[in-house]
Short mmCIF file of N, CA and C in Angstrom, two decimals:
data_model
loop_
_atom_site.label_atom_id
_atom_site.label_comp_id
_atom_site.label_asym_id
_atom_site.label_seq_id
_atom_site.Cartn_x
_atom_site.Cartn_y
_atom_site.Cartn_z
N UNK A 1 0.88 -1.22 -0.01
CA UNK A 1 0.00 0.04 -0.05
C UNK A 1 0.84 1.27 -0.02
N UNK A 2 0.37 2.25 -0.64
CA UNK A 2 1.06 3.51 -0.76
C UNK A 2 0.72 4.44 0.42
N UNK A 3 1.71 5.05 1.08
CA UNK A 3 1.40 5.87 2.24
C UNK A 3 1.01 7.23 1.69
N UNK A 4 0.54 8.10 2.66
CA UNK A 4 0.03 9.44 2.29
C UNK A 4 1.28 10.19 1.79
N UNK A 5 2.38 9.98 2.66
CA UNK A 5 3.69 10.70 2.34
C UNK A 5 4.19 10.43 0.98
N UNK A 6 4.16 9.11 0.59
CA UNK A 6 4.58 8.65 -0.77
C UNK A 6 3.68 9.31 -1.84
N UNK A 7 2.34 9.33 -1.55
CA UNK A 7 1.46 9.91 -2.60
C UNK A 7 1.71 11.38 -2.67
N UNK A 8 1.99 12.05 -1.65
CA UNK A 8 2.23 13.55 -1.71
C UNK A 8 3.59 13.79 -2.45
N UNK A 9 4.58 12.96 -2.17
CA UNK A 9 5.90 13.06 -2.83
C UNK A 9 5.69 12.95 -4.37
N UNK A 10 4.89 11.95 -4.72
CA UNK A 10 4.64 11.80 -6.14
C UNK A 10 3.80 12.95 -6.82
N UNK A 11 2.87 13.48 -6.05
CA UNK A 11 2.08 14.55 -6.51
C UNK A 11 2.98 15.76 -6.75
N UNK A 12 3.93 15.99 -5.79
CA UNK A 12 4.84 17.15 -5.89
C UNK A 12 5.70 16.96 -7.09
N UNK A 13 6.10 15.80 -7.38
CA UNK A 13 6.98 15.54 -8.54
C UNK A 13 6.16 15.77 -9.87
N UNK A 14 4.94 15.32 -9.92
CA UNK A 14 4.08 15.44 -10.98
C UNK A 14 3.88 16.90 -11.34
N UNK A 15 3.57 17.72 -10.23
CA UNK A 15 3.29 19.23 -10.38
C UNK A 15 4.63 19.88 -10.94
N UNK A 16 5.84 19.47 -10.52
CA UNK A 16 7.05 20.05 -10.89
C UNK A 16 7.30 19.67 -12.45
N UNK A 17 6.91 18.52 -12.80
CA UNK A 17 7.02 18.12 -14.19
C UNK A 17 6.13 18.86 -15.13
N UNK A 18 4.80 19.07 -14.60
CA UNK A 18 3.87 19.88 -15.43
C UNK A 18 4.36 21.34 -15.59
N UNK A 19 5.01 21.85 -14.42
CA UNK A 19 5.43 23.22 -14.57
C UNK A 19 6.65 23.29 -15.54
N UNK A 20 7.53 22.28 -15.61
CA UNK A 20 8.54 22.27 -16.53
C UNK A 20 8.06 22.14 -18.00
N UNK A 21 7.09 21.37 -18.19
CA UNK A 21 6.53 21.24 -19.55
C UNK A 21 5.87 22.58 -20.02
N UNK A 22 5.21 23.23 -19.04
CA UNK A 22 4.68 24.60 -19.29
C UNK A 22 5.72 25.51 -19.79
N UNK A 23 6.89 25.60 -19.00
CA UNK A 23 8.01 26.47 -19.32
C UNK A 23 8.56 26.19 -20.65
N UNK A 24 8.68 24.79 -21.07
CA UNK A 24 9.25 24.47 -22.26
C UNK A 24 8.39 24.91 -23.40
N UNK A 25 7.08 24.68 -23.19
CA UNK A 25 6.10 25.10 -24.28
C UNK A 25 6.11 26.66 -24.43
N UNK A 26 6.26 27.40 -23.36
CA UNK A 26 6.33 28.84 -23.45
C UNK A 26 7.63 29.29 -24.28
N UNK A 27 8.69 28.56 -23.97
CA UNK A 27 9.89 28.90 -24.60
C UNK A 27 9.91 28.59 -26.09
N UNK A 28 9.11 27.42 -26.46
CA UNK A 28 9.00 27.15 -27.84
C UNK A 28 8.07 28.13 -28.53
N UNK A 29 7.05 28.59 -27.98
CA UNK A 29 6.26 29.68 -28.48
C UNK A 29 7.07 30.97 -28.73
N UNK A 30 7.89 31.28 -27.74
CA UNK A 30 8.72 32.52 -27.89
C UNK A 30 9.62 32.36 -29.07
N UNK A 31 10.25 31.15 -29.21
CA UNK A 31 11.08 30.95 -30.41
C UNK A 31 10.42 31.20 -31.65
N UNK A 32 9.09 30.68 -31.67
CA UNK A 32 8.34 30.79 -32.96
C UNK A 32 8.01 32.35 -33.19
N UNK A 33 7.72 33.08 -32.14
CA UNK A 33 7.37 34.44 -32.39
C UNK A 33 8.59 35.40 -32.43
N UNK A 34 9.80 34.91 -32.18
CA UNK A 34 10.98 35.70 -32.24
C UNK A 34 11.25 36.50 -30.96
N UNK A 35 10.55 36.11 -29.91
CA UNK A 35 10.79 36.88 -28.59
C UNK A 35 11.66 36.02 -27.64
N UNK A 36 12.15 34.88 -28.02
CA UNK A 36 12.89 34.06 -27.09
C UNK A 36 14.27 34.86 -26.73
N UNK A 37 14.59 34.82 -25.49
CA UNK A 37 15.74 35.53 -25.02
C UNK A 37 15.54 36.89 -24.60
N UNK A 38 14.36 37.39 -24.56
CA UNK A 38 13.90 38.73 -24.28
C UNK A 38 13.33 38.74 -22.88
N UNK A 39 13.82 39.64 -21.98
CA UNK A 39 13.30 39.72 -20.53
C UNK A 39 11.82 40.12 -20.65
N UNK A 40 11.00 39.39 -19.82
CA UNK A 40 9.57 39.73 -19.77
C UNK A 40 9.27 40.93 -19.01
N UNK A 41 10.23 41.42 -18.26
CA UNK A 41 9.99 42.60 -17.45
C UNK A 41 10.46 43.90 -18.06
N UNK A 42 11.75 43.88 -18.56
CA UNK A 42 12.32 45.16 -19.05
C UNK A 42 12.40 45.22 -20.59
N UNK A 43 12.22 44.01 -21.24
CA UNK A 43 12.35 43.94 -22.68
C UNK A 43 13.68 43.89 -23.21
N UNK A 44 14.74 43.85 -22.26
CA UNK A 44 16.08 43.77 -22.89
C UNK A 44 16.48 42.32 -23.12
N UNK A 45 17.52 42.07 -23.98
CA UNK A 45 17.99 40.81 -24.31
C UNK A 45 18.56 40.15 -23.10
N UNK A 46 18.18 38.89 -22.84
CA UNK A 46 18.71 38.14 -21.60
C UNK A 46 20.15 37.78 -21.97
N UNK A 47 21.00 37.92 -20.97
CA UNK A 47 22.43 37.59 -21.21
C UNK A 47 22.65 36.23 -21.77
N UNK A 48 23.52 36.13 -22.75
CA UNK A 48 23.77 34.83 -23.41
C UNK A 48 24.32 33.87 -22.39
N UNK A 49 25.10 34.28 -21.39
CA UNK A 49 25.66 33.41 -20.40
C UNK A 49 24.50 32.90 -19.59
N UNK A 50 23.51 33.72 -19.29
CA UNK A 50 22.34 33.15 -18.48
C UNK A 50 21.52 32.13 -19.38
N UNK A 51 21.21 32.55 -20.56
CA UNK A 51 20.53 31.58 -21.46
C UNK A 51 21.20 30.21 -21.58
N UNK A 52 22.61 30.25 -21.74
CA UNK A 52 23.28 29.00 -21.89
C UNK A 52 23.13 28.06 -20.67
N UNK A 53 23.01 28.81 -19.39
CA UNK A 53 22.90 27.99 -18.19
C UNK A 53 21.47 27.59 -17.88
N UNK A 54 20.54 28.54 -18.26
CA UNK A 54 19.16 28.44 -17.99
C UNK A 54 18.36 28.70 -19.24
N UNK A 55 18.27 27.79 -20.17
CA UNK A 55 17.58 28.01 -21.47
C UNK A 55 16.14 28.51 -21.31
N UNK A 56 15.54 28.25 -20.16
CA UNK A 56 14.02 28.56 -20.03
C UNK A 56 13.90 29.88 -19.32
N UNK A 57 15.01 30.65 -19.07
CA UNK A 57 15.02 31.90 -18.28
C UNK A 57 14.11 32.85 -18.99
N UNK A 58 13.23 33.49 -18.26
CA UNK A 58 12.30 34.46 -18.82
C UNK A 58 12.62 35.97 -18.47
N UNK A 59 13.54 36.05 -17.51
CA UNK A 59 14.04 37.36 -16.99
C UNK A 59 15.47 37.48 -17.11
N UNK A 60 15.96 38.72 -17.35
CA UNK A 60 17.39 38.97 -17.35
C UNK A 60 17.82 38.87 -15.88
N UNK A 61 19.12 38.82 -15.73
CA UNK A 61 19.66 38.57 -14.33
C UNK A 61 19.27 39.65 -13.38
N UNK A 62 19.26 40.92 -13.85
CA UNK A 62 18.88 42.01 -12.88
C UNK A 62 17.47 41.94 -12.48
N UNK A 63 16.54 41.60 -13.34
CA UNK A 63 15.11 41.48 -13.00
C UNK A 63 14.98 40.26 -12.22
N UNK A 64 15.63 39.19 -12.45
CA UNK A 64 15.55 37.94 -11.72
C UNK A 64 15.92 38.23 -10.18
N UNK A 65 16.96 39.04 -10.06
CA UNK A 65 17.48 39.38 -8.64
C UNK A 65 16.35 40.19 -7.95
N UNK A 66 15.74 41.09 -8.67
CA UNK A 66 14.74 42.05 -8.08
C UNK A 66 13.53 41.12 -7.75
N UNK A 67 13.17 40.17 -8.52
CA UNK A 67 12.06 39.31 -8.43
C UNK A 67 12.33 38.43 -7.12
N UNK A 68 13.61 37.99 -6.95
CA UNK A 68 13.89 37.21 -5.78
C UNK A 68 13.84 37.97 -4.51
N UNK A 69 14.20 39.31 -4.55
CA UNK A 69 14.12 40.15 -3.36
C UNK A 69 12.70 40.38 -2.94
N UNK A 70 11.83 40.53 -3.99
CA UNK A 70 10.39 40.68 -3.65
C UNK A 70 9.84 39.46 -3.03
N UNK A 71 10.26 38.32 -3.52
CA UNK A 71 9.74 37.01 -3.02
C UNK A 71 10.17 36.83 -1.58
N UNK A 72 11.30 37.22 -1.26
CA UNK A 72 11.78 37.01 0.11
C UNK A 72 11.14 37.85 1.18
N UNK A 73 10.53 39.09 0.63
CA UNK A 73 9.79 40.02 1.50
C UNK A 73 8.44 39.40 1.88
N UNK A 74 7.88 38.55 1.07
CA UNK A 74 6.55 38.05 1.25
C UNK A 74 6.53 37.04 2.36
#
């Protein structure tokens, strides 16, 4: 029998995979529209070094840092 903890762990993994698929699909749409690699906040080009490490990055490093600061305040 599956324990509640095991079920919750699997559910967490399923949600993480769904989230990743969503990000991949968004990146594919951006490639099609020509907006891949453009920061969703400021509209500047995302640094090539960032994209090479995080191909699904939607924010430039500066805006990602600001986003992280705001998240910590909540």
